[in-house]
Amino acid sequence: MPDNVEISTLRLPRHIAIVMDGNGRWAKQRHRPRSFGHRAGQKAVRATIEFCLQRGISALTLFAFSSENWQRPQSEVGALMELFLKALDREVDELHGYGVRIRFIGDLSAFAPALRERMQAAMAKTFANAKLALNIAVNYGGRWDIVNAARQIAAAVQRGELAPTQIDERCMAQFFCLADLPPPDLFIRTGGEQRISNFLLWQLAYSELVFSDVLWPDYDADCLQRALDDFAQRERRYGKTGDQVSANGSRPELK
Ligand code: FPP
C-alpha cells in the first residue's frame, strides 16, 4: 500500500462516538419546549448518519438516552420515547437500504414492550448489513457496561469455563457492548460541556476527544468535517514517544 494511502486511512476515524448535547438549550433559545429541541436533534442524527455513509466511516455510536435520563421530567422522557418509536417506524427501512446495521446498546429491559420489540426487530432486520454500524445507546451507562461484563465473567468462572488468572484486558474486552468493533477513534461532545458523562468508559480509553460549543441540533456536516480535520492533526501515541510513532506507526488497537 503506498504511504499516502495508509496515512489518509489512518487519519480517518473508523469509529466515531457522539454525546449529542444541547437540545434543551436550543429549544429554550427559541422559547419552545425541550421536546422541540429533541425533534430538531433527530434531524442532526440523520445528517450525521449520511455524513458517515458518504465518508466511509464504518461505525457511529450515539448517546441517545443515558441510564440517568430517566430522572428527567416524565413529560420529557415520554416525548423522547415517542420520538424513538416514530423514528424506528420511519427510518429503519431506508437505513436498511443503505446497508446500515442498527444496534441498540444498553439495558433494554426498562423500555415499554412495544418500543423494545421495535428495537429488536430493527436489529434483527439489519443484522447482516456492513456499510455502517450504527449503535444507539439507550438506557446505557459506561459503569453498567462494566458491571455487566464483570457479571458475565463471574458466571463463566462459576461454570468452570474461565480461570481467574485468564482474566486480562483482552479477555474482559470481549464482554463489553460493541466488543466486535474497534473502539471509538474519535469522541465528540457538542453543547459546550467537557465531560464523558458515563458514556463508553472502557472503550474511550484511547479515543481522541473533541468538544464543540455548537448545540446538537445545529451540529452539521461542516462541524463534523472540522472534527475530522482536528482528528487528522492529532498524534496518537498510546504511551509511546513521538519518535517511536513516527518510525513504526501506532494503532495497537487495530482489529
Ligand atoms: C441531550 O441534550 C440530548 C438527549 C438526552 C437526547 C438525545 C436525543 C436525540 C438527539 C433525539 C433523536 C435520537 C435518535 C437516535 C432517534 P439535553 O436535552 O441534555 O440538552 P441541554 O443540555 O441543552 O438541556
Coordinates of N, CA and C in Angstrom, one line a residue, residues 1-216:
M1 N 0.9 -1.2 0.0 CA 0.0 0.0 0.0 C 0.9 1.3 0.0
P2 N 0.7 2.2 -0.9 CA 1.5 3.4 -0.9 C 1.4 4.2 0.4
D3 N 2.4 4.8 0.8 CA 2.4 5.5 2.1 C 1.2 6.5 2.3
N4 N 1.0 7.3 1.2 CA 0.0 8.3 1.3 C -1.4 7.7 1.6
V5 N -1.7 6.5 1.0 CA -3.0 5.8 1.2 C -3.1 5.4 2.7
E6 N -2.0 4.9 3.2 CA -2.0 4.4 4.6 C -2.3 5.6 5.5
I7 N -1.6 6.7 5.2 CA -1.8 7.9 6.1 C -3.2 8.4 6.0
S8 N -3.7 8.5 4.8 CA -5.1 9.1 4.7 C -6.1 8.2 5.4
T9 N -5.9 6.8 5.3 CA -6.9 5.9 6.0 C -6.7 6.0 7.5
L10 N -5.5 6.1 7.9 CA -5.2 6.1 9.4 C -5.8 7.4 10.0
R11 N -5.8 8.5 9.2 CA -6.3 9.7 9.7 C -7.8 9.9 9.7
L12 N -8.5 9.0 9.1 CA -9.9 9.0 9.1 C -10.4 8.1 10.3
P13 N -11.2 8.6 11.2 CA -11.6 7.7 12.3 C -12.5 6.5 11.7
R14 N -12.2 5.3 12.2 CA -13.1 4.2 11.8 C -14.4 4.3 12.6
H15 N -14.3 4.7 13.8 CA -15.5 4.7 14.7 C -15.6 6.1 15.4
I16 N -16.7 6.7 15.3 CA -17.0 8.0 16.0 C -18.1 7.7 17.0
A17 N -17.8 8.3 18.2 CA -18.9 8.2 19.3 C -19.3 9.6 19.6
I18 N -20.6 9.9 19.8 CA -21.0 11.3 20.0 C -22.0 11.4 21.2
V19 N -21.7 12.3 22.0 CA -22.7 12.8 23.1 C -23.4 14.0 22.5
M20 N -24.7 13.8 22.2 CA -25.4 14.8 21.4 C -26.1 15.7 22.4
D21 N -25.3 16.7 22.9 CA -25.8 17.6 24.0 C -26.3 18.9 23.5
G22 N -27.3 19.5 24.1 CA -27.7 20.9 23.8 C -29.1 21.0 23.2
N23 N -29.8 19.9 23.1 CA -31.2 20.0 22.5 C -32.1 20.9 23.4
G24 N -32.0 20.8 24.7 CA -32.8 21.6 25.6 C -32.6 23.0 25.5
R25 N -31.3 23.4 25.5 CA -30.9 24.8 25.4 C -31.3 25.4 24.0
W26 N -31.2 24.6 23.0 CA -31.5 25.0 21.6 C -33.0 25.4 21.6
A27 N -33.8 24.5 22.3 CA -35.3 24.8 22.3 C -35.6 26.0 23.2
K28 N -34.9 26.1 24.3 CA -35.1 27.3 25.2 C -34.8 28.6 24.5
Q29 N -33.7 28.6 23.7 CA -33.4 29.9 23.0 C -34.5 30.3 22.1
R30 N -35.4 29.3 21.7 CA -36.5 29.6 20.8 C -37.8 29.6 21.5
H31 N -37.7 29.7 22.9 CA -38.9 29.7 23.7 C -39.9 28.5 23.4
R32 N -39.3 27.4 23.1 CA -40.1 26.2 22.8 C -39.8 25.1 23.8
P33 N -40.7 24.1 24.0 CA -40.5 23.0 24.9 C -39.2 22.2 24.5
R34 N -38.7 21.5 25.5 CA -37.5 20.7 25.3 C -37.7 19.7 24.2
S35 N -38.9 19.1 24.1 CA -39.1 18.1 23.1 C -38.9 18.6 21.7
F36 N -39.2 20.0 21.5 CA -38.9 20.6 20.2 C -37.4 20.5 19.9
G37 N -36.6 20.7 20.9 CA -35.2 20.5 20.7 C -34.8 19.1 20.3
H38 N -35.4 18.1 21.0 CA -35.1 16.7 20.7 C -35.5 16.4 19.2
R39 N -36.7 16.9 18.8 CA -37.1 16.7 17.4 C -36.1 17.2 16.4
A40 N -35.6 18.4 16.7 CA -34.6 19.1 15.9 C -33.3 18.2 15.9
G41 N -33.0 17.7 17.1 CA -31.8 16.9 17.3 C -31.9 15.6 16.4
Q42 N -33.1 15.2 16.2 CA -33.2 14.0 15.3 C -32.8 14.2 13.9
K43 N -33.0 15.5 13.4 CA -32.6 15.8 12.0 C -31.0 15.8 12.0
A44 N -30.4 16.3 13.1 CA -28.9 16.3 13.1 C -28.4 14.8 13.1
V45 N -29.2 13.9 13.8 CA -28.8 12.5 13.8 C -28.8 12.0 12.3
R46 N -29.8 12.3 11.6 CA -30.0 11.8 10.2 C -28.8 12.4 9.4
A47 N -28.5 13.7 9.5 CA -27.4 14.3 8.7 C -26.1 13.6 9.1
T48 N -25.9 13.3 10.4 CA -24.6 12.7 10.8 C -24.5 11.3 10.2
I49 N -25.6 10.5 10.1 CA -25.5 9.2 9.5 C -25.1 9.3 8.1
E50 N -25.8 10.3 7.4 CA -25.5 10.4 5.9 C -24.0 10.8 5.8
F51 N -23.5 11.7 6.6 CA -22.1 12.1 6.6 C -21.2 10.9 6.7
C52 N -21.5 10.0 7.7 CA -20.6 8.9 7.9 C -20.7 7.9 6.7
L53 N -21.9 7.7 6.1 CA -22.0 6.9 4.9 C -21.2 7.4 3.8
Q54 N -21.3 8.8 3.6 CA -20.5 9.4 2.5 C -19.0 9.3 2.7
R55 N -18.6 9.4 3.9 CA -17.1 9.4 4.2 C -16.5 8.1 4.3
G56 N -17.4 7.0 4.4 CA -16.8 5.7 4.6 C -16.4 5.4 6.0
I57 N -17.0 6.1 6.9 CA -16.7 5.8 8.4 C -17.5 4.6 8.7
S58 N -16.9 3.6 9.3 CA -17.6 2.3 9.4 C -18.4 2.1 10.7
A59 N -18.2 3.0 11.7 CA -19.1 2.8 12.9 C -19.4 4.2 13.6
L60 N -20.6 4.3 14.0 CA -21.1 5.5 14.6 C -21.9 5.1 15.9
T61 N -21.5 5.7 17.0 CA -22.2 5.3 18.3 C -22.7 6.6 18.9
L62 N -24.1 6.7 19.0 CA -24.7 7.9 19.5 C -25.3 7.7 20.9
F63 N -25.1 8.6 21.8 CA -25.6 8.5 23.1 C -27.0 9.2 23.1
A64 N -28.1 8.4 23.0 CA -29.4 9.0 22.8 C -30.2 9.1 24.2
F65 N -29.9 8.2 25.1 CA -30.6 8.2 26.4 C -29.8 7.5 27.4
S66 N -29.3 8.2 28.4 CA -28.5 7.6 29.4 C -29.3 7.0 30.5
S67 N -28.7 6.1 31.3 CA -29.4 5.5 32.4 C -29.8 6.5 33.4
E68 N -29.2 7.7 33.4 CA -29.6 8.8 34.3 C -30.7 9.6 33.8
N69 N -31.0 9.5 32.5 CA -32.0 10.4 31.9 C -33.4 10.1 32.3
W70 N -33.6 8.9 33.0 CA -35.0 8.6 33.5 C -35.4 9.6 34.5
Q71 N -34.4 10.3 35.1 CA -34.7 11.3 36.2 C -35.3 12.6 35.6
R72 N -35.3 12.7 34.4 CA -35.9 14.0 33.8 C -37.4 14.0 33.9
P73 N -38.0 15.2 33.8 CA -39.5 15.2 33.9 C -40.1 14.2 33.1
Q74 N -41.2 13.6 33.6 CA -41.9 12.5 32.9 C -42.3 12.9 31.5
S75 N -42.7 14.1 31.4 CA -43.2 14.6 30.0 C -42.1 14.5 29.0
E76 N -40.8 14.9 29.5 CA -39.7 14.8 28.5 C -39.3 13.4 28.2
V77 N -39.3 12.5 29.2 CA -39.0 11.1 29.0 C -40.0 10.5 28.0
G78 N -41.3 10.8 28.2 CA -42.4 10.3 27.4 C -42.2 10.8 25.9
A79 N -41.8 12.1 25.8 CA -41.6 12.7 24.4 C -40.5 12.0 23.7
L80 N -39.4 11.7 24.5 CA -38.3 11.1 23.9 C -38.6 9.6 23.4
M81 N -39.4 8.9 24.3 CA -39.8 7.6 23.9 C -40.6 7.6 22.6
E82 N -41.5 8.5 22.6 CA -42.4 8.6 21.4 C -41.5 8.9 20.1
L83 N -40.5 9.8 20.3 CA -39.6 10.1 19.2 C -38.9 8.9 18.7
F84 N -38.4 8.1 19.7 CA -37.6 6.9 19.3 C -38.5 6.0 18.5
L85 N -39.8 5.8 19.0 CA -40.7 4.9 18.4 C -41.0 5.3 17.0
K86 N -41.3 6.6 16.8 CA -41.6 7.1 15.5 C -40.4 7.0 14.5
A87 N -39.2 7.3 15.1 CA -38.0 7.3 14.3 C -37.8 5.9 13.8
L88 N -38.0 4.9 14.6 CA -37.9 3.5 14.2 C -38.8 3.2 13.1
D89 N -40.1 3.5 13.3 CA -41.1 3.2 12.2 C -40.7 3.9 10.9
R90 N -40.2 5.1 11.0 CA -40.0 5.9 9.8 C -38.6 5.5 9.1
E91 N -37.6 5.3 9.9 CA -36.2 5.3 9.3 C -35.7 3.9 9.0
V92 N -36.1 2.9 9.7 CA -35.4 1.6 9.6 C -35.3 1.1 8.2
D93 N -36.4 1.1 7.4 CA -36.3 0.5 6.1 C -35.3 1.3 5.2
E94 N -35.3 2.6 5.3 CA -34.4 3.3 4.5 C -32.9 3.1 4.9
L95 N -32.7 3.1 6.2 CA -31.3 2.8 6.7 C -30.9 1.4 6.2
H96 N -31.8 0.5 6.3 CA -31.5 -0.9 5.8 C -31.1 -0.9 4.4
G97 N -31.8 -0.1 3.6 CA -31.5 0.0 2.1 C -30.1 0.6 1.9
Y98 N -29.6 1.4 2.8 CA -28.3 2.0 2.7 C -27.2 1.0 3.3
G99 N -27.6 -0.1 3.8 CA -26.6 -1.0 4.3 C -26.2 -0.7 5.7
V100 N -27.1 -0.1 6.5 CA -26.7 0.3 7.9 C -27.2 -0.8 8.8
R101 N -26.3 -1.2 9.7 CA -26.6 -2.2 10.7 C -27.0 -1.4 12.0
I102 N -28.2 -1.5 12.4 CA -28.7 -0.8 13.6 C -28.5 -1.7 14.9
R103 N -27.9 -1.1 15.9 CA -27.8 -1.9 17.1 C -28.1 -0.9 18.3
F104 N -28.9 -1.4 19.2 CA -29.2 -0.6 20.4 C -28.3 -1.2 21.5
I105 N -27.6 -0.4 22.2 CA -26.8 -0.9 23.4 C -27.4 -0.2 24.7
G106 N -27.4 -1.0 25.7 CA -27.9 -0.5 27.0 C -28.9 -1.6 27.5
D107 N -29.4 -1.3 28.7 CA -30.4 -2.2 29.3 C -31.8 -2.0 28.7
L108 N -32.1 -2.7 27.7 CA -33.3 -2.5 27.0 C -34.6 -3.0 27.8
S109 N -34.3 -3.8 28.9 CA -35.4 -4.3 29.7 C -36.3 -3.2 30.3
A110 N -35.8 -2.0 30.4 CA -36.5 -1.0 31.1 C -37.6 -0.3 30.2
F111 N -37.5 -0.6 28.9 CA -38.4 0.1 27.9 C -39.7 -0.7 27.8
A112 N -40.7 0.1 27.4 CA -42.1 -0.5 27.2 C -42.0 -1.6 26.1
P113 N -42.8 -2.6 26.2 CA -42.6 -3.8 25.3 C -42.7 -3.3 23.8
A114 N -43.6 -2.4 23.5 CA -43.8 -2.0 22.1 C -42.5 -1.4 21.5
L115 N -41.8 -0.6 22.3 CA -40.6 0.0 21.9 C -39.5 -1.0 21.8
R116 N -39.4 -1.9 22.8 CA -38.4 -2.9 22.8 C -38.5 -3.8 21.6
E117 N -39.8 -4.2 21.3 CA -40.0 -5.1 20.2 C -39.5 -4.4 18.9
R118 N -39.8 -3.1 18.7 CA -39.4 -2.4 17.5 C -37.8 -2.3 17.4
M119 N -37.2 -2.1 18.6 CA -35.7 -2.1 18.6 C -35.2 -3.4 18.2
Q120 N -35.8 -4.5 18.8 CA -35.2 -5.8 18.4 C -35.5 -6.2 17.0
A121 N -36.7 -5.7 16.5 CA -37.0 -6.0 15.0 C -36.0 -5.3 14.2
A122 N -35.6 -4.0 14.5 CA -34.7 -3.2 13.7 C -33.3 -3.9 13.7
M123 N -32.9 -4.4 14.9 CA -31.6 -5.0 15.0 C -31.6 -6.3 14.1
A124 N -32.7 -7.1 14.2 CA -32.7 -8.4 13.5 C -32.7 -8.1 12.0
K125 N -33.5 -7.1 11.6 CA -33.6 -6.9 10.1 C -32.3 -6.4 9.5
T126 N -31.5 -5.6 10.3 CA -30.3 -5.0 9.7 C -29.1 -5.7 10.1
F127 N -29.2 -6.9 10.7 CA -28.1 -7.6 11.3 C -26.9 -7.8 10.4
A128 N -27.3 -8.2 9.1 CA -26.2 -8.6 8.2 C -25.6 -7.4 7.4
N129 N -26.1 -6.2 7.7 CA -25.5 -5.1 6.9 C -24.1 -4.7 7.4
A130 N -23.3 -4.2 6.4 CA -21.9 -4.0 6.8 C -21.4 -2.6 6.4
K131 N -22.2 -1.8 5.8 CA -21.7 -0.5 5.4 C -21.4 0.4 6.5
L132 N -22.3 0.6 7.5 CA -22.1 1.4 8.6 C -22.8 0.7 9.8
A133 N -22.0 0.5 10.9 CA -22.5 0.0 12.2 C -23.0 1.2 13.0
L134 N -24.3 1.3 13.1 CA -24.9 2.5 13.8 C -25.4 1.9 15.2
N135 N -24.8 2.4 16.2 CA -25.1 2.0 17.5 C -25.7 3.1 18.3
I136 N -26.9 2.8 18.8 CA -27.6 3.8 19.6 C -27.7 3.4 21.0
A137 N -27.1 4.2 21.9 CA -27.0 3.9 23.3 C -28.3 4.4 24.0
V138 N -29.0 3.5 24.5 CA -30.3 3.9 25.2 C -30.3 3.2 26.6
N139 N -30.7 3.9 27.6 CA -30.6 3.4 28.9 C -29.2 2.7 29.1
Y140 N -28.3 3.4 28.6 CA -26.9 3.0 28.7 C -26.1 3.8 29.7
G141 N -25.2 3.1 30.3 CA -24.2 3.8 31.2 C -22.9 3.0 31.1
G142 N -21.8 3.7 31.0 CA -20.5 3.0 30.9 C -20.2 2.1 32.1
R143 N -20.7 2.6 33.3 CA -20.5 1.8 34.5 C -21.4 0.5 34.4
W144 N -22.6 0.7 33.9 CA -23.4 -0.5 33.7 C -22.7 -1.5 32.8
D145 N -22.1 -1.0 31.7 CA -21.4 -1.9 30.8 C -20.3 -2.7 31.5
I146 N -19.6 -2.0 32.4 CA -18.5 -2.7 33.1 C -19.1 -3.7 34.1
V147 N -20.1 -3.3 34.8 CA -20.8 -4.3 35.7 C -21.3 -5.5 35.0
N148 N -21.9 -5.2 33.9 CA -22.5 -6.3 33.0 C -21.4 -7.3 32.6
A149 N -20.3 -6.7 32.2 CA -19.1 -7.6 31.7 C -18.6 -8.4 32.9
A150 N -18.5 -7.7 34.1 CA -18.0 -8.4 35.3 C -18.9 -9.6 35.7
R151 N -20.2 -9.3 35.5 CA -21.2 -10.4 35.9 C -21.0 -11.6 34.9
Q152 N -20.8 -11.3 33.7 CA -20.7 -12.4 32.7 C -19.4 -13.2 32.9
I153 N -18.3 -12.5 33.3 CA -17.1 -13.1 33.6 C -17.2 -14.0 34.8
A154 N -17.8 -13.4 35.9 CA -18.0 -14.2 37.1 C -18.8 -15.5 36.8
A155 N -19.8 -15.4 36.0 CA -20.6 -16.5 35.6 C -19.8 -17.6 34.9
A156 N -18.9 -17.1 34.0 CA -18.1 -18.0 33.2 C -17.1 -18.7 34.2
V157 N -16.6 -18.0 35.2 CA -15.7 -18.6 36.2 C -16.5 -19.6 37.0
Q158 N -17.7 -19.3 37.4 CA -18.5 -20.2 38.2 C -18.8 -21.5 37.4
R159 N -19.0 -21.4 36.1 CA -19.3 -22.6 35.3 C -18.0 -23.4 35.0
G160 N -16.9 -22.8 35.4 CA -15.6 -23.5 35.2 C -15.0 -23.3 33.8
E161 N -15.6 -22.4 33.1 CA -15.1 -22.1 31.7 C -13.9 -21.2 31.6
L162 N -13.7 -20.5 32.7 CA -12.6 -19.5 32.7 C -12.0 -19.5 34.1
A163 N -10.6 -19.4 34.1 CA -9.9 -19.4 35.4 C -9.6 -17.9 35.7
P164 N -9.7 -17.5 37.0 CA -9.4 -16.1 37.3 C -8.1 -15.6 36.7
T165 N -7.1 -16.4 36.6 CA -5.8 -16.0 36.0 C -5.9 -15.7 34.5
Q166 N -6.9 -16.2 33.9 CA -7.1 -15.9 32.4 C -7.7 -14.5 32.2
I167 N -8.2 -13.9 33.2 CA -8.9 -12.6 33.0 C -7.8 -11.5 32.9
D168 N -7.7 -11.0 31.6 CA -6.8 -9.9 31.4 C -7.6 -8.9 30.5
E169 N -7.0 -7.8 30.1 CA -7.7 -6.8 29.3 C -8.4 -7.4 28.1
R170 N -7.6 -8.2 27.4 CA -8.2 -8.8 26.1 C -9.4 -9.6 26.4
C171 N -9.3 -10.4 27.5 CA -10.4 -11.3 27.9 C -11.6 -10.4 28.2
M172 N -11.4 -9.4 29.1 CA -12.5 -8.5 29.5 C -13.2 -7.8 28.4
A173 N -12.3 -7.4 27.4 CA -12.8 -6.6 26.3 C -13.9 -7.3 25.5
Q174 N -13.9 -8.6 25.6 CA -14.9 -9.4 24.8 C -16.3 -9.3 25.4
F175 N -16.4 -8.9 26.6 CA -17.7 -8.9 27.3 C -18.4 -7.5 27.3
F176 N -17.7 -6.5 26.7 CA -18.4 -5.2 26.7 C -19.3 -5.1 25.5
C177 N -20.2 -4.1 25.6 CA -21.0 -3.8 24.4 C -20.0 -3.4 23.3
L178 N -20.3 -3.7 22.0 CA -19.6 -3.3 20.9 C -18.2 -4.0 20.8
A179 N -18.1 -5.2 21.5 CA -16.8 -5.9 21.5 C -16.3 -6.2 20.1
D180 N -17.2 -6.3 19.2 CA -16.8 -6.7 17.8 C -16.3 -5.6 17.0
L181 N -16.4 -4.4 17.5 CA -16.0 -3.2 16.7 C -14.7 -2.6 17.3
P182 N -13.9 -1.9 16.4 CA -12.8 -1.2 17.0 C -13.3 -0.1 18.0
P183 N -12.6 0.2 19.0 CA -13.0 1.2 19.9 C -13.1 2.6 19.2
P184 N -13.9 3.5 19.7 CA -14.0 4.8 19.0 C -12.6 5.5 18.9
D185 N -12.3 5.9 17.7 CA -11.1 6.7 17.5 C -11.4 8.1 17.9
L186 N -12.6 8.6 17.6 CA -12.9 10.0 17.9 C -14.2 10.1 18.7
F187 N -14.1 10.8 19.8 CA -15.3 11.1 20.6 C -15.6 12.6 20.5
I188 N -16.9 12.8 20.2 CA -17.3 14.2 20.0 C -18.4 14.5 21.1
R189 N -18.3 15.7 21.7 CA -19.4 16.1 22.6 C -19.8 17.5 22.2
T190 N -21.0 17.7 21.8 CA -21.5 19.0 21.5 C -22.1 19.7 22.7
G191 N -22.4 21.0 22.6 CA -23.2 21.7 23.6 C -22.3 22.3 24.7
G192 N -21.0 22.3 24.5 CA -20.2 23.1 25.4 C -19.6 22.5 26.7
E193 N -20.2 21.4 27.1 CA -19.7 20.7 28.3 C -18.5 19.8 27.9
Q194 N -17.6 19.7 28.8 CA -16.4 18.9 28.5 C -16.3 17.8 29.5
R195 N -17.2 16.8 29.3 CA -17.1 15.6 30.1 C -17.6 14.4 29.4
I196 N -17.4 13.2 29.9 CA -17.7 11.9 29.3 C -19.1 11.5 29.7
S197 N -19.6 11.9 30.9 CA -20.9 11.6 31.3 C -21.3 10.1 31.3
N198 N -20.4 9.2 31.8 CA -20.7 7.8 31.9 C -21.1 7.2 30.5
F199 N -20.4 7.7 29.5 CA -20.6 7.1 28.1 C -19.7 5.9 28.1
L200 N -19.1 5.5 27.0 CA -18.3 4.3 26.9 C -17.0 4.3 27.6
L201 N -17.0 4.1 28.9 CA -15.9 4.4 29.8 C -14.7 3.5 29.4
W202 N -14.9 2.2 29.2 CA -13.8 1.3 28.8 C -13.3 1.6 27.4
Q203 N -14.3 1.7 26.5 CA -14.0 1.8 25.1 C -13.3 3.2 24.7
L204 N -13.5 4.2 25.5 CA -12.9 5.5 25.2 C -11.5 5.7 25.7
A205 N -10.9 4.7 26.2 CA -9.6 4.8 26.9 C -8.6 5.6 26.0
Y206 N -8.5 5.3 24.7 CA -7.5 6.0 23.9 C -8.2 6.8 22.7
S207 N -9.4 7.1 22.9 CA -10.1 7.9 21.9 C -9.6 9.4 21.9
E208 N -9.6 10.0 20.8 CA -9.3 11.5 20.7 C -10.6 12.2 21.0
L209 N -10.5 13.2 21.9 CA -11.7 13.9 22.4 C -11.8 15.2 21.7
V210 N -13.0 15.5 21.2 CA -13.2 16.8 20.5 C -14.5 17.4 21.2
F211 N -14.4 18.6 21.7 CA -15.6 19.2 22.3 C -16.0 20.4 21.5
S212 N -17.3 20.6 21.3 CA -17.7 21.7 20.5 C -18.8 22.5 21.3
D213 N -18.8 23.8 21.1 CA -19.8 24.6 21.8 C -21.1 24.6 21.0
V214 N -21.1 24.1 19.8 CA -22.4 24.1 19.0 C -23.4 23.2 19.7
L215 N -24.6 23.7 19.7 CA -25.7 22.8 20.3 C -26.1 21.8 19.3
W216 N -26.4 20.6 19.7 CA -26.6 19.4 18.8 C -27.5 19.7 17.6

